[in-house]
mmCIF file of C-alpha atoms in Angstrom:
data_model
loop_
_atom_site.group_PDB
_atom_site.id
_atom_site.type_symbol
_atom_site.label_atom_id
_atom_site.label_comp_id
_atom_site.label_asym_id
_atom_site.label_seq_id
_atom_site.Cartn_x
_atom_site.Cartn_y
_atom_site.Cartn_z
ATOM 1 C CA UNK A 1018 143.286 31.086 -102.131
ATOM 2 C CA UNK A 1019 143.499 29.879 -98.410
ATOM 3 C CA UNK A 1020 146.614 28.343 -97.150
ATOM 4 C CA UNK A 1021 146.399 25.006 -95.018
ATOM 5 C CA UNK A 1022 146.972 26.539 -92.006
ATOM 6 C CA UNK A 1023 143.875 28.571 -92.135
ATOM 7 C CA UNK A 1024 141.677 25.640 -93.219
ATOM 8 C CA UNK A 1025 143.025 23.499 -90.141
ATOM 9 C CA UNK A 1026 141.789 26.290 -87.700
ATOM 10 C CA UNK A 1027 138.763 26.504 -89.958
ATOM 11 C CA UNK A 1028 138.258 22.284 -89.169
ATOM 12 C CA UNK A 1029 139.267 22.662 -85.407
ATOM 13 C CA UNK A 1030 136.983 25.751 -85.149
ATOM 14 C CA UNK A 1031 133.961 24.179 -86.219
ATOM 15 C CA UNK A 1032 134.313 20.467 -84.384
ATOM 16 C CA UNK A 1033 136.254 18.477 -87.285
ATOM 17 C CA UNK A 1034 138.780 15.849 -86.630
ATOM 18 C CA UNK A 1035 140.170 13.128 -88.342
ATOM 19 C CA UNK A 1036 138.672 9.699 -87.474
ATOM 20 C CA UNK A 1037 138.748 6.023 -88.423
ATOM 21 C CA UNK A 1038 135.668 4.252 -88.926
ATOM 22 C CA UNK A 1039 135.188 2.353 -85.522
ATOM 23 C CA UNK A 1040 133.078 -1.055 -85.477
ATOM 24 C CA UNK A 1041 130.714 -0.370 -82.853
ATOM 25 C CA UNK A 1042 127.561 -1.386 -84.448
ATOM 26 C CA UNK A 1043 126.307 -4.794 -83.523
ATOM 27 C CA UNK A 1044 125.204 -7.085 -86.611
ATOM 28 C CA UNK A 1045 122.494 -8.855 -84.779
ATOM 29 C CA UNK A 1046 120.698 -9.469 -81.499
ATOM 30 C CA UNK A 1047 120.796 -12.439 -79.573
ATOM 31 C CA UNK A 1048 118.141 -13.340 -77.607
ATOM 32 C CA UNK A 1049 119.266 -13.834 -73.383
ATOM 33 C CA UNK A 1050 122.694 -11.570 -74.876
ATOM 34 C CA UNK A 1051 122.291 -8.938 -71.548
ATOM 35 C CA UNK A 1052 121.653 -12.381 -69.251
ATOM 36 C CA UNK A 1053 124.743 -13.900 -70.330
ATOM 37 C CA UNK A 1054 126.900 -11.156 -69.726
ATOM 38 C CA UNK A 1055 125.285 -10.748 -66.663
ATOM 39 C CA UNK A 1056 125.528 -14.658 -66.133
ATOM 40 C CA UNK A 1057 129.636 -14.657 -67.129
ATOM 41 C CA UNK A 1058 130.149 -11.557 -64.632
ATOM 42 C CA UNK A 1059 128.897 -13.551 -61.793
ATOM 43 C CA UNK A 1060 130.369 -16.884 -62.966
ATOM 44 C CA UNK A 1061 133.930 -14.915 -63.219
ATOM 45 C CA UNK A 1062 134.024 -13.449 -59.712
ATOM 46 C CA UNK A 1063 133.310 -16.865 -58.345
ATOM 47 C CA UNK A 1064 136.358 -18.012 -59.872
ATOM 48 C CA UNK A 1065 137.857 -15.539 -58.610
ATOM 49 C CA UNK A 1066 137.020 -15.843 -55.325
ATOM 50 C CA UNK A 1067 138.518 -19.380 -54.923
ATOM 51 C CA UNK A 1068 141.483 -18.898 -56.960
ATOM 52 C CA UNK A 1069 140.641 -21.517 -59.392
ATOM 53 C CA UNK A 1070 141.943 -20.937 -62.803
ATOM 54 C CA UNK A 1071 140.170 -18.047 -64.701
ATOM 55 C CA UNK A 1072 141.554 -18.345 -69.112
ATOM 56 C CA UNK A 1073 139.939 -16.795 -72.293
ATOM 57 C CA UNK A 1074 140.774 -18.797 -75.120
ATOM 58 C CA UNK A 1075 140.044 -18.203 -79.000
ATOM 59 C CA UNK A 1076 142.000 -18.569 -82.867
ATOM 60 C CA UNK A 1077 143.148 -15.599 -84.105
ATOM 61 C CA UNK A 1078 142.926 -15.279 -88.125
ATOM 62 C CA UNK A 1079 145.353 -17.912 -89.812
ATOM 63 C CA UNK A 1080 148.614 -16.518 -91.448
ATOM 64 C CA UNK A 1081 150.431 -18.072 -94.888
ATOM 65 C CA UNK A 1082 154.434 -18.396 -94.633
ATOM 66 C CA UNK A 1083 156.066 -17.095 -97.610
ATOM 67 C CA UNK A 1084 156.695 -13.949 -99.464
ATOM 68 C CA UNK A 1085 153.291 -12.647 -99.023
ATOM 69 C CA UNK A 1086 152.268 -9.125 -98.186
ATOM 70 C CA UNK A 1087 151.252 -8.326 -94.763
ATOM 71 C CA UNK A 1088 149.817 -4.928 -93.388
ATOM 72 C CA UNK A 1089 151.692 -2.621 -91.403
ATOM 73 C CA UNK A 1090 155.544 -0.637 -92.004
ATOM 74 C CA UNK A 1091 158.665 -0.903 -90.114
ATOM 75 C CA UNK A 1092 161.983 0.123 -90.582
ATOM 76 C CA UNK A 1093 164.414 -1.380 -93.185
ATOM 77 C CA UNK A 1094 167.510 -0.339 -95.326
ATOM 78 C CA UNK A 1095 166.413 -1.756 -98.070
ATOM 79 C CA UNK A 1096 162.896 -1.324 -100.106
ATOM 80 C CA UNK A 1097 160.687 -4.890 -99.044
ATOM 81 C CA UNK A 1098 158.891 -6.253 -101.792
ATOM 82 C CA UNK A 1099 156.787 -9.002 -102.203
ATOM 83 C CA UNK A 1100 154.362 -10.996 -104.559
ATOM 84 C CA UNK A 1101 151.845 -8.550 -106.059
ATOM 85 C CA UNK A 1102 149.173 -11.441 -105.744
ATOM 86 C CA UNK A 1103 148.248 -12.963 -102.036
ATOM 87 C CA UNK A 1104 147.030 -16.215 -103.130
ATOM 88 C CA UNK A 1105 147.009 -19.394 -101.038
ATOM 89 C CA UNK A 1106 149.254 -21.549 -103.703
ATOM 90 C CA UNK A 1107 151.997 -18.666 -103.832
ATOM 91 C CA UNK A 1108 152.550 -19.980 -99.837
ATOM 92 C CA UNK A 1109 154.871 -22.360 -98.212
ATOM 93 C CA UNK A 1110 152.811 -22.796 -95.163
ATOM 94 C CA UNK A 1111 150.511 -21.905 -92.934
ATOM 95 C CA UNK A 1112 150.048 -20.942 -89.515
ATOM 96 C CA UNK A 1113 146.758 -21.241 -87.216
ATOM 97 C CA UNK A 1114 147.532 -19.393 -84.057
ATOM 98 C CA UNK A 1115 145.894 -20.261 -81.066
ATOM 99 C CA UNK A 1116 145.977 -18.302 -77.705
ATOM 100 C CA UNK A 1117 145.171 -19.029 -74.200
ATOM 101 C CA UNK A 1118 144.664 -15.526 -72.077
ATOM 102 C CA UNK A 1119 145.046 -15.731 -68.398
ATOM 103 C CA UNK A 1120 142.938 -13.281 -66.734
ATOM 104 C CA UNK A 1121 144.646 -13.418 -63.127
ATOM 105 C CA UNK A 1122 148.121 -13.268 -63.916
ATOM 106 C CA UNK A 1123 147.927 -11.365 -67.544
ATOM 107 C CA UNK A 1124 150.027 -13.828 -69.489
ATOM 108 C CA UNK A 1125 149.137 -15.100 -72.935
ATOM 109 C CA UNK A 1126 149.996 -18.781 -74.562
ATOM 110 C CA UNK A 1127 150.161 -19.073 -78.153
ATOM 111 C CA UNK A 1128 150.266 -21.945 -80.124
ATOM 112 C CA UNK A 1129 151.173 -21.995 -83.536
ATOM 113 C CA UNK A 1130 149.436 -24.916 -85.467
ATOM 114 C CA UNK A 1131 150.388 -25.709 -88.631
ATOM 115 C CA UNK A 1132 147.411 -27.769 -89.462
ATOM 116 C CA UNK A 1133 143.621 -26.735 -89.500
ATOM 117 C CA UNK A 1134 141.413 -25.046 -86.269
ATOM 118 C CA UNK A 1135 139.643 -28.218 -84.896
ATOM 119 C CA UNK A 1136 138.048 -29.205 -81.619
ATOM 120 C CA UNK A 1137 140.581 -31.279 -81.165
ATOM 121 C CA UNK A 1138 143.558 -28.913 -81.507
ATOM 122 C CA UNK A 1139 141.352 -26.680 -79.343
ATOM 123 C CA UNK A 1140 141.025 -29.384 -76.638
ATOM 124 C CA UNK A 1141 144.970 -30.534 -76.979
ATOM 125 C CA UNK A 1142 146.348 -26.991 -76.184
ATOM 126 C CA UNK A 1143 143.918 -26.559 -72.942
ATOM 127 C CA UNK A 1144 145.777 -29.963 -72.628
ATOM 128 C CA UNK A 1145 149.176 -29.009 -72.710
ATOM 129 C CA UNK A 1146 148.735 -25.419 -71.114
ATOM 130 C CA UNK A 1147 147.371 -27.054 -68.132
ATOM 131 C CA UNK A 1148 150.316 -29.923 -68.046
ATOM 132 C CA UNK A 1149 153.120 -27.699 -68.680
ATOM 133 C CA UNK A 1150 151.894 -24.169 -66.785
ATOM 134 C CA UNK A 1151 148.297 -24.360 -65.412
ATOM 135 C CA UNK A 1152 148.902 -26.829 -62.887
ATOM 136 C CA UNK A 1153 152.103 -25.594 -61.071
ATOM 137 C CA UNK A 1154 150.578 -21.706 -61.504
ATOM 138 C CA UNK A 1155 147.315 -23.441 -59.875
ATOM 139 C CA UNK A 1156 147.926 -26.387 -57.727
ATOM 140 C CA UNK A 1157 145.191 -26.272 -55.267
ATOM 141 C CA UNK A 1158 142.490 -25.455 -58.023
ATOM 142 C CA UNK A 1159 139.314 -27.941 -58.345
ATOM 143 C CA UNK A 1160 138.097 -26.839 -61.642
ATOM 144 C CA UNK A 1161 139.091 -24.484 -64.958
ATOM 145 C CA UNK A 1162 137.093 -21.623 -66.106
ATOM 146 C CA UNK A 1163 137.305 -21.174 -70.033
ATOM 147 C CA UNK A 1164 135.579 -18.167 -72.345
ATOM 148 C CA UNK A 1165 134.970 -18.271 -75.288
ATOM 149 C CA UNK A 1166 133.519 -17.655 -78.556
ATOM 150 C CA UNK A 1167 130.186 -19.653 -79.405
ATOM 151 C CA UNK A 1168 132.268 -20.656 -82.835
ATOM 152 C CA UNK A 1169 134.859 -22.568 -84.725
ATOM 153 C CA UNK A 1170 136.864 -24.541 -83.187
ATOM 154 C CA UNK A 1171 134.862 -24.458 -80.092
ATOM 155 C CA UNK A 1172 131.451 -24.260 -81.344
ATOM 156 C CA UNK A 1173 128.478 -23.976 -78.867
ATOM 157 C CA UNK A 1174 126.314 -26.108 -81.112
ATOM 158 C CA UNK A 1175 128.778 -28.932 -81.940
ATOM 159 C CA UNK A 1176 128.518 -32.191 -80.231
ATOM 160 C CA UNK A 1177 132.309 -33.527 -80.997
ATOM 161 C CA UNK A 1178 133.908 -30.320 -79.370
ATOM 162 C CA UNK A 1179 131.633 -31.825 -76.316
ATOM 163 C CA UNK A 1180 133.094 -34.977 -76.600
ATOM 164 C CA UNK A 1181 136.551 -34.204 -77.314
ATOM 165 C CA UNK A 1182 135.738 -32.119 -74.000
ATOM 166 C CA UNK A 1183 134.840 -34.797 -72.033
ATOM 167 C CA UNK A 1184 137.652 -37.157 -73.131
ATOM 168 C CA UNK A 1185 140.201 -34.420 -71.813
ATOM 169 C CA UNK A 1186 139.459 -33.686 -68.427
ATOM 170 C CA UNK A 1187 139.010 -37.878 -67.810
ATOM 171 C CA UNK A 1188 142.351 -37.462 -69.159
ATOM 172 C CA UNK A 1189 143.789 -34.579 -66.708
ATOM 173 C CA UNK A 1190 141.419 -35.357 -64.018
ATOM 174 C CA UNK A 1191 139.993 -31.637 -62.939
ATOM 175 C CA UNK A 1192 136.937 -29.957 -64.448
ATOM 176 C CA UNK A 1193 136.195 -27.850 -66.527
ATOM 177 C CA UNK A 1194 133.211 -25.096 -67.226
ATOM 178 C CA UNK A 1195 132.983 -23.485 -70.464
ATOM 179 C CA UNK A 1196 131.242 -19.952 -70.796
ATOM 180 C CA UNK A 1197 130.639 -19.279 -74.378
ATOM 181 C CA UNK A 1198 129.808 -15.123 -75.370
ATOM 182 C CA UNK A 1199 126.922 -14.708 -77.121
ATOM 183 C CA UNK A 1200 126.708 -14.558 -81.053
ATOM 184 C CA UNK A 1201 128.132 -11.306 -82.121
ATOM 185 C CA UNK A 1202 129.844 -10.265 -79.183
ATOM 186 C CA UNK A 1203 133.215 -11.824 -79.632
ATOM 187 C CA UNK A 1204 135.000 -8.706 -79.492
ATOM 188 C CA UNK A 1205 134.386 -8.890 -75.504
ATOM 189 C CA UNK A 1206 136.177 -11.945 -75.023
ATOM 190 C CA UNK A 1207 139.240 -10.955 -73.010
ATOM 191 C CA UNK A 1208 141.761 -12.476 -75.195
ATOM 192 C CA UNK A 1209 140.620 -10.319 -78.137
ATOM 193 C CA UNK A 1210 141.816 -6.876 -76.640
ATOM 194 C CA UNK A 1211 144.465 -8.221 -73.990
ATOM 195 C CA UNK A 1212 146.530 -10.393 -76.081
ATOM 196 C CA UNK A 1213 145.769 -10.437 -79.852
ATOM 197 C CA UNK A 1214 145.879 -7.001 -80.740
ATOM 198 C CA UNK A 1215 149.693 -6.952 -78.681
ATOM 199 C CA UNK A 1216 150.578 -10.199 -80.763
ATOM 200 C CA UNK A 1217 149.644 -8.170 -83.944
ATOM 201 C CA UNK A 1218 151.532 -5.153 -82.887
ATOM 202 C CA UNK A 1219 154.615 -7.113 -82.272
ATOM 203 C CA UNK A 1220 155.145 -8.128 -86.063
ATOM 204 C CA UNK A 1221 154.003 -5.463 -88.384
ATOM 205 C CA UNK A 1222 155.061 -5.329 -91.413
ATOM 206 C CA UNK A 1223 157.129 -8.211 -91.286
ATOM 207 C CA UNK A 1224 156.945 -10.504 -94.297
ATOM 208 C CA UNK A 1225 156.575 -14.195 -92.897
ATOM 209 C CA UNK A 1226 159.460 -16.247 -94.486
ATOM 210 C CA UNK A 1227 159.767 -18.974 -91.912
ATOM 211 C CA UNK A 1228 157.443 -20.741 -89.029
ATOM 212 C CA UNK A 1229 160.199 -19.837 -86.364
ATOM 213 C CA UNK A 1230 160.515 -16.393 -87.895
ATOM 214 C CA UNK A 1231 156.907 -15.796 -86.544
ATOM 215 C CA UNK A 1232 157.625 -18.139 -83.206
ATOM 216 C CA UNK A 1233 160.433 -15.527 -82.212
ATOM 217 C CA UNK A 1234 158.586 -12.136 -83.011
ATOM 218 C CA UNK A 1235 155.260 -13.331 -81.533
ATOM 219 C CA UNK A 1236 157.237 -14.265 -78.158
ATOM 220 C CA UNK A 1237 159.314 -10.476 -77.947
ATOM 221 C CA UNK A 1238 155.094 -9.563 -76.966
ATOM 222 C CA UNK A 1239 154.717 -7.526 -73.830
ATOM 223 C CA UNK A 1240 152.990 -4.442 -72.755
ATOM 224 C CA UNK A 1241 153.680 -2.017 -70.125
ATOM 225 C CA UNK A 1242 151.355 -3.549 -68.199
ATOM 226 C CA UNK A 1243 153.118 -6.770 -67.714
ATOM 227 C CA UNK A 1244 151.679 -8.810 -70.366
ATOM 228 C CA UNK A 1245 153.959 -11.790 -71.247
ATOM 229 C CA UNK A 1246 153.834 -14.156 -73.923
ATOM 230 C CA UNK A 1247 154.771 -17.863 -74.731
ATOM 231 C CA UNK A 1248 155.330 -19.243 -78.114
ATOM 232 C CA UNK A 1249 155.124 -22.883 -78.665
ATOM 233 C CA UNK A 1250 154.444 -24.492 -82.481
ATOM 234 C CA UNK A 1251 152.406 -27.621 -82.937
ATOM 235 C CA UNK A 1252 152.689 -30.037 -85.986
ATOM 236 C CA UNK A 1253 150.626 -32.684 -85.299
ATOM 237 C CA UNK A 1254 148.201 -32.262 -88.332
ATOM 238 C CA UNK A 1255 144.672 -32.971 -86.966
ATOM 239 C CA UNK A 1256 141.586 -34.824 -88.809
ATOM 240 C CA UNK A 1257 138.640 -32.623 -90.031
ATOM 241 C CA UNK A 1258 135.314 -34.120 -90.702
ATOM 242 C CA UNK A 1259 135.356 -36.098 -87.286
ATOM 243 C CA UNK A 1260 131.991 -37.583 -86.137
ATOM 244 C CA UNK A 1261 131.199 -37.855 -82.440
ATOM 245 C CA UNK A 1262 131.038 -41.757 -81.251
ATOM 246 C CA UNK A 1263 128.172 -43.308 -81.616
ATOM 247 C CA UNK A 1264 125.494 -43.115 -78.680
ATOM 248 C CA UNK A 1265 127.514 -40.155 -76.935
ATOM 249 C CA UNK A 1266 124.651 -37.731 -77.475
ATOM 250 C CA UNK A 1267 122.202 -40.244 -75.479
ATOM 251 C CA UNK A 1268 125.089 -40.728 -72.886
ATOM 252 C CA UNK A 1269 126.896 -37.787 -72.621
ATOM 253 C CA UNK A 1270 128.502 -36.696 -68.944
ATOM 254 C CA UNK A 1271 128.357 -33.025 -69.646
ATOM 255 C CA UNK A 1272 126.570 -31.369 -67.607
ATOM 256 C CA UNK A 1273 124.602 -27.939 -68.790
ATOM 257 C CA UNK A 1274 123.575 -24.828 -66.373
ATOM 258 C CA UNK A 1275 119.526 -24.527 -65.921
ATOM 259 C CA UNK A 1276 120.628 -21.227 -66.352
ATOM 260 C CA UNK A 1277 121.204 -20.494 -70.209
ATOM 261 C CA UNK A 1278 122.452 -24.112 -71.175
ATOM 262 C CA UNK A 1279 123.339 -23.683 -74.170
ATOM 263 C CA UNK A 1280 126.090 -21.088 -73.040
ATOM 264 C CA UNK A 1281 126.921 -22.669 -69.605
ATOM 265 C CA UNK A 1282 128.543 -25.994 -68.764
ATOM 266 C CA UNK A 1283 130.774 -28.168 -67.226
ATOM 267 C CA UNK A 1284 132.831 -31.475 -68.413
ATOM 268 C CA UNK A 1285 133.424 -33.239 -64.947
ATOM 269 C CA UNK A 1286 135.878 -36.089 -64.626
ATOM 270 C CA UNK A 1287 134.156 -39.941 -65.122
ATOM 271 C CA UNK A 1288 136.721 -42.211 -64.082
#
Protein backbone atom coordinates (compact mmCIF):
# COMPACT_ATOMS: atom_id res chain seq x y z
CA UNK A 1 0.00 0.00 0.00
CA UNK A 2 1.19 3.69 -0.57
CA UNK A 3 -0.41 6.45 1.29
CA UNK A 4 -1.49 9.73 -0.67
CA UNK A 5 1.12 11.63 0.49
CA UNK A 6 3.72 9.56 -1.14
CA UNK A 7 1.88 9.39 -4.48
CA UNK A 8 1.58 13.36 -4.52
CA UNK A 9 5.47 13.62 -4.25
CA UNK A 10 5.53 10.71 -6.67
CA UNK A 11 3.17 13.22 -9.27
CA UNK A 12 5.20 16.43 -8.35
CA UNK A 13 8.47 14.43 -8.76
CA UNK A 14 7.93 13.35 -12.12
CA UNK A 15 6.19 16.75 -13.77
CA UNK A 16 2.33 15.95 -13.00
CA UNK A 17 -0.18 18.56 -12.18
CA UNK A 18 -3.66 18.91 -12.31
CA UNK A 19 -5.01 20.79 -15.37
CA UNK A 20 -8.22 21.81 -17.14
CA UNK A 21 -8.55 21.27 -20.67
CA UNK A 22 -7.76 24.81 -22.17
CA UNK A 23 -9.33 25.81 -25.72
CA UNK A 24 -6.39 26.87 -27.50
CA UNK A 25 -6.78 25.05 -30.67
CA UNK A 26 -8.18 27.05 -33.52
CA UNK A 27 -11.16 25.28 -35.52
CA UNK A 28 -10.30 26.76 -38.81
CA UNK A 29 -8.13 29.16 -40.79
CA UNK A 30 -9.18 32.20 -42.29
CA UNK A 31 -7.64 33.39 -45.10
CA UNK A 32 -6.01 37.44 -44.54
CA UNK A 33 -6.61 36.22 -40.38
CA UNK A 34 -2.66 37.54 -39.51
CA UNK A 35 -3.54 40.87 -41.90
CA UNK A 36 -6.47 41.71 -39.97
CA UNK A 37 -5.02 41.57 -36.74
CA UNK A 38 -2.33 43.36 -38.04
CA UNK A 39 -4.91 45.75 -39.83
CA UNK A 40 -7.12 46.24 -36.26
CA UNK A 41 -3.67 46.96 -34.33
CA UNK A 42 -2.96 49.83 -36.53
CA UNK A 43 -6.60 50.95 -36.91
CA UNK A 44 -6.76 50.93 -32.84
CA UNK A 45 -3.73 53.12 -32.14
CA UNK A 46 -5.10 55.65 -34.54
CA UNK A 47 -8.01 55.93 -32.44
CA UNK A 48 -6.11 56.24 -29.94
CA UNK A 49 -4.10 58.81 -30.94
CA UNK A 50 -6.99 61.32 -31.46
CA UNK A 51 -9.00 60.36 -28.59
CA UNK A 52 -11.94 59.37 -30.56
CA UNK A 53 -14.00 56.72 -29.01
CA UNK A 54 -12.33 53.21 -29.00
CA UNK A 55 -15.63 50.19 -27.80
CA UNK A 56 -15.71 46.34 -28.29
CA UNK A 57 -19.10 45.26 -28.48
CA UNK A 58 -20.62 41.57 -28.67
CA UNK A 59 -23.89 39.21 -27.03
CA UNK A 60 -22.93 37.13 -24.49
CA UNK A 61 -24.93 33.63 -24.37
CA UNK A 62 -28.75 34.29 -23.56
CA UNK A 63 -29.99 33.32 -19.98
CA UNK A 64 -33.80 31.84 -19.08
CA UNK A 65 -35.48 33.48 -15.81
CA UNK A 66 -36.91 30.94 -13.64
CA UNK A 67 -35.98 28.11 -11.43
CA UNK A 68 -33.44 26.76 -13.71
CA UNK A 69 -30.03 25.42 -12.84
CA UNK A 70 -27.09 27.51 -13.43
CA UNK A 71 -23.30 26.54 -12.99
CA UNK A 72 -21.25 27.65 -10.28
CA UNK A 73 -21.71 27.43 -5.93
CA UNK A 74 -22.05 30.10 -3.45
CA UNK A 75 -22.91 30.28 -0.06
CA UNK A 76 -26.44 29.65 1.37
CA UNK A 77 -28.16 28.39 4.64
CA UNK A 78 -30.32 26.48 3.08
CA UNK A 79 -29.79 23.49 0.34
CA UNK A 80 -30.85 25.37 -3.41
CA UNK A 81 -32.69 23.21 -5.55
CA UNK A 82 -34.05 23.52 -8.74
CA UNK A 83 -35.87 21.79 -11.75
CA UNK A 84 -33.99 18.58 -12.62
CA UNK A 85 -34.81 19.38 -16.40
CA UNK A 86 -33.40 22.84 -18.10
CA UNK A 87 -35.87 23.13 -20.76
CA UNK A 88 -36.93 26.36 -22.47
CA UNK A 89 -40.89 25.93 -21.54
CA UNK A 90 -40.00 25.31 -17.71
CA UNK A 91 -38.85 29.39 -18.05
CA UNK A 92 -40.54 32.60 -17.32
CA UNK A 93 -38.28 34.64 -19.42
CA UNK A 94 -35.45 35.30 -21.03
CA UNK A 95 -32.61 37.48 -21.06
CA UNK A 96 -30.19 38.46 -24.13
CA UNK A 97 -27.36 40.40 -22.64
CA UNK A 98 -25.60 42.73 -24.60
CA UNK A 99 -22.30 44.56 -23.66
CA UNK A 100 -20.48 47.52 -24.85
CA UNK A 101 -16.56 47.41 -23.59
CA UNK A 102 -14.74 50.63 -23.50
CA UNK A 103 -11.19 50.14 -24.13
CA UNK A 104 -9.89 53.70 -22.86
CA UNK A 105 -11.62 54.09 -19.76
CA UNK A 106 -12.27 50.15 -18.83
CA UNK A 107 -15.98 50.41 -18.20
CA UNK A 108 -18.52 47.93 -19.49
CA UNK A 109 -22.43 48.64 -20.56
CA UNK A 110 -24.77 45.90 -20.43
CA UNK A 111 -28.00 45.71 -21.73
CA UNK A 112 -30.36 43.23 -20.85
CA UNK A 113 -32.87 42.51 -23.76
CA UNK A 114 -35.64 40.61 -23.23
CA UNK A 115 -36.41 39.97 -26.80
CA UNK A 116 -34.18 38.23 -29.54
CA UNK A 117 -30.24 39.36 -30.70
CA UNK A 118 -31.01 41.44 -33.88
CA UNK A 119 -29.20 44.09 -35.88
CA UNK A 120 -31.42 46.26 -34.77
CA UNK A 121 -31.11 45.79 -30.99
CA UNK A 122 -27.40 45.78 -31.84
CA UNK A 123 -27.64 49.19 -33.59
CA UNK A 124 -30.23 50.72 -30.77
CA UNK A 125 -27.78 50.10 -27.81
CA UNK A 126 -24.64 51.77 -29.80
CA UNK A 127 -27.63 54.26 -29.94
CA UNK A 128 -28.35 54.81 -26.53
CA UNK A 129 -24.69 54.25 -25.14
CA UNK A 130 -23.60 57.04 -27.25
CA UNK A 131 -26.77 59.43 -26.18
CA UNK A 132 -26.66 58.73 -22.61
CA UNK A 133 -22.56 58.19 -21.95
CA UNK A 134 -20.48 58.26 -25.19
CA UNK A 135 -21.03 61.70 -26.02
CA UNK A 136 -20.37 63.61 -22.70
CA UNK A 137 -17.24 60.90 -22.02
CA UNK A 138 -16.24 62.02 -25.77
CA UNK A 139 -17.35 65.39 -26.82
CA UNK A 140 -14.77 66.47 -29.21
CA UNK A 141 -14.70 62.97 -31.01
CA UNK A 142 -15.40 62.89 -35.00
CA UNK A 143 -16.02 59.28 -35.37
CA UNK A 144 -16.65 55.76 -33.19
CA UNK A 145 -14.47 52.81 -33.42
CA UNK A 146 -16.49 49.45 -32.86
CA UNK A 147 -14.99 45.56 -32.74
CA UNK A 148 -16.52 43.02 -33.21
CA UNK A 149 -17.38 39.59 -34.02
CA UNK A 150 -17.97 38.79 -37.87
CA UNK A 151 -21.49 37.14 -36.47
CA UNK A 152 -24.98 37.34 -35.14
CA UNK A 153 -26.30 40.18 -34.47
CA UNK A 154 -23.66 42.03 -36.27
CA UNK A 155 -22.88 39.83 -39.05
CA UNK A 156 -20.08 40.77 -41.56
CA UNK A 157 -22.03 39.27 -44.42
CA UNK A 158 -25.51 40.74 -43.71
CA UNK A 159 -26.75 43.62 -45.65
CA UNK A 160 -29.65 44.84 -43.04
CA UNK A 161 -27.06 45.14 -40.09
CA UNK A 162 -25.47 47.63 -42.92
CA UNK A 163 -28.46 49.38 -43.26
CA UNK A 164 -29.70 49.53 -39.86
CA UNK A 165 -25.98 50.97 -39.63
CA UNK A 166 -26.40 53.58 -41.83
CA UNK A 167 -29.84 54.72 -40.57
CA UNK A 168 -28.13 55.29 -37.03
CA UNK A 169 -25.37 57.46 -37.42
CA UNK A 170 -27.83 59.84 -39.96
CA UNK A 171 -29.63 59.60 -36.82
CA UNK A 172 -26.73 60.68 -34.21
CA UNK A 173 -24.80 62.49 -36.75
CA UNK A 174 -20.95 61.13 -36.12
CA UNK A 175 -19.41 58.12 -37.84
CA UNK A 176 -18.81 55.17 -37.34
CA UNK A 177 -16.05 52.32 -38.48
CA UNK A 178 -16.68 48.83 -37.74
CA UNK A 179 -13.65 46.31 -37.43
CA UNK A 180 -14.99 42.87 -37.48
CA UNK A 181 -12.26 39.79 -36.05
CA UNK A 182 -11.83 37.24 -38.26
CA UNK A 183 -13.90 33.89 -38.22
CA UNK A 184 -12.76 31.91 -35.30
CA UNK A 185 -11.00 34.35 -33.41
CA UNK A 186 -13.71 35.81 -31.28
CA UNK A 187 -12.11 34.99 -28.17
CA UNK A 188 -9.70 38.14 -28.94
CA UNK A 189 -12.32 40.57 -28.96
CA UNK A 190 -11.67 42.72 -25.90
CA UNK A 191 -15.02 42.47 -24.42
CA UNK A 192 -14.72 38.66 -24.20
CA UNK A 193 -11.87 38.61 -21.48
CA UNK A 194 -12.36 42.27 -19.98
CA UNK A 195 -15.93 42.26 -19.23
CA UNK A 196 -17.83 38.96 -19.77
CA UNK A 197 -15.93 36.62 -17.89
CA UNK A 198 -16.23 39.49 -14.66
CA UNK A 199 -20.10 39.63 -15.47
CA UNK A 200 -20.11 35.76 -15.13
CA UNK A 201 -18.10 35.78 -12.01
CA UNK A 202 -20.37 38.20 -10.38
CA UNK A 203 -23.49 35.76 -10.30
CA UNK A 204 -22.46 32.22 -9.84
CA UNK A 205 -24.53 30.02 -8.75
CA UNK A 206 -27.34 32.17 -8.44
CA UNK A 207 -30.64 30.75 -9.65
CA UNK A 208 -32.32 33.55 -11.90
CA UNK A 209 -35.85 34.16 -10.40
CA UNK A 210 -36.44 37.67 -11.61
CA UNK A 211 -35.12 40.14 -14.62
CA UNK A 212 -34.03 42.76 -11.88
CA UNK A 213 -32.58 39.95 -9.81
CA UNK A 214 -29.94 39.62 -12.66
CA UNK A 215 -29.98 43.70 -13.35
CA UNK A 216 -28.66 44.15 -9.64
CA UNK A 217 -25.96 41.28 -9.48
CA UNK A 218 -24.64 42.00 -13.01
CA UNK A 219 -24.15 45.84 -11.90
CA UNK A 220 -22.15 44.85 -8.20
CA UNK A 221 -19.25 43.87 -11.40
CA UNK A 222 -15.84 45.33 -10.81
CA UNK A 223 -12.33 44.17 -10.77
CA UNK A 224 -9.36 45.38 -9.04
CA UNK A 225 -8.42 46.95 -11.89
CA UNK A 226 -11.15 49.45 -12.02
CA UNK A 227 -13.56 47.81 -14.20
CA UNK A 228 -17.10 49.25 -13.72
CA UNK A 229 -20.28 48.16 -14.93
CA UNK A 230 -23.77 49.58 -15.98
CA UNK A 231 -26.93 47.66 -16.07
CA UNK A 232 -29.76 48.90 -18.08
CA UNK A 233 -32.84 46.34 -19.34
CA UNK A 234 -34.53 46.82 -22.67
CA UNK A 235 -38.12 45.58 -23.54
CA UNK A 236 -38.80 46.76 -26.68
CA UNK A 237 -39.28 43.31 -28.45
CA UNK A 238 -37.60 43.64 -31.89
CA UNK A 239 -38.76 42.04 -35.42
CA UNK A 240 -36.72 39.05 -36.80
CA UNK A 241 -36.85 38.16 -40.40
CA UNK A 242 -36.32 41.91 -41.49
CA UNK A 243 -35.38 42.49 -45.18
CA UNK A 244 -33.13 45.39 -46.14
CA UNK A 245 -35.17 48.19 -48.30
CA UNK A 246 -35.35 47.72 -51.54
CA UNK A 247 -32.46 49.18 -53.85
CA UNK A 248 -30.14 49.82 -50.68
CA UNK A 249 -27.58 47.30 -51.89
CA UNK A 250 -27.26 49.36 -55.35
CA UNK A 251 -27.26 52.63 -53.20
CA UNK A 252 -25.72 52.01 -50.16
CA UNK A 253 -23.46 55.00 -48.36
CA UNK A 254 -21.18 52.61 -46.60
CA UNK A 255 -18.12 52.92 -47.37
CA UNK A 256 -15.57 49.67 -47.28
CA UNK A 257 -11.54 49.82 -46.67
CA UNK A 258 -9.46 48.76 -50.02
CA UNK A 259 -7.79 47.17 -47.38
CA UNK A 260 -9.71 43.85 -46.37
CA UNK A 261 -13.35 45.20 -47.10
CA UNK A 262 -15.12 42.83 -46.01
CA UNK A 263 -13.71 43.38 -42.36
CA UNK A 264 -13.19 47.21 -42.57
CA UNK A 265 -15.73 50.01 -42.90
CA UNK A 266 -17.28 53.03 -42.14
CA UNK A 267 -21.14 54.30 -42.00
CA UNK A 268 -20.65 58.17 -42.52
CA UNK A 269 -23.47 60.58 -41.86
CA UNK A 270 -25.83 61.48 -45.28
CA UNK A 271 -27.87 64.24 -44.27
Amino acid sequence: MVSTTVVQKLFKKHGYVKRKAQKQQTTGVTKNRNEQFDNLARITAQYELRGNPLVSMDTKKKEFIGNLYRAGSLYTTEVVTTFDRDFWSLADGKVVPHGIYDLQHNRGYLNLGISKDTSEFACELIKLWWLNYGKFIYPQADSILIKCDGGGSNNSNHHIFKSDLQKLVDELGIEIRIAHYPPYTSKYNPIEHRLFPHVTRACQGVIFTSLELVKKLRAKTHTKTGLSVVVNVIEKIYETGRKVPNGFKETMKIIFDEYLPKWNYRAVPTI
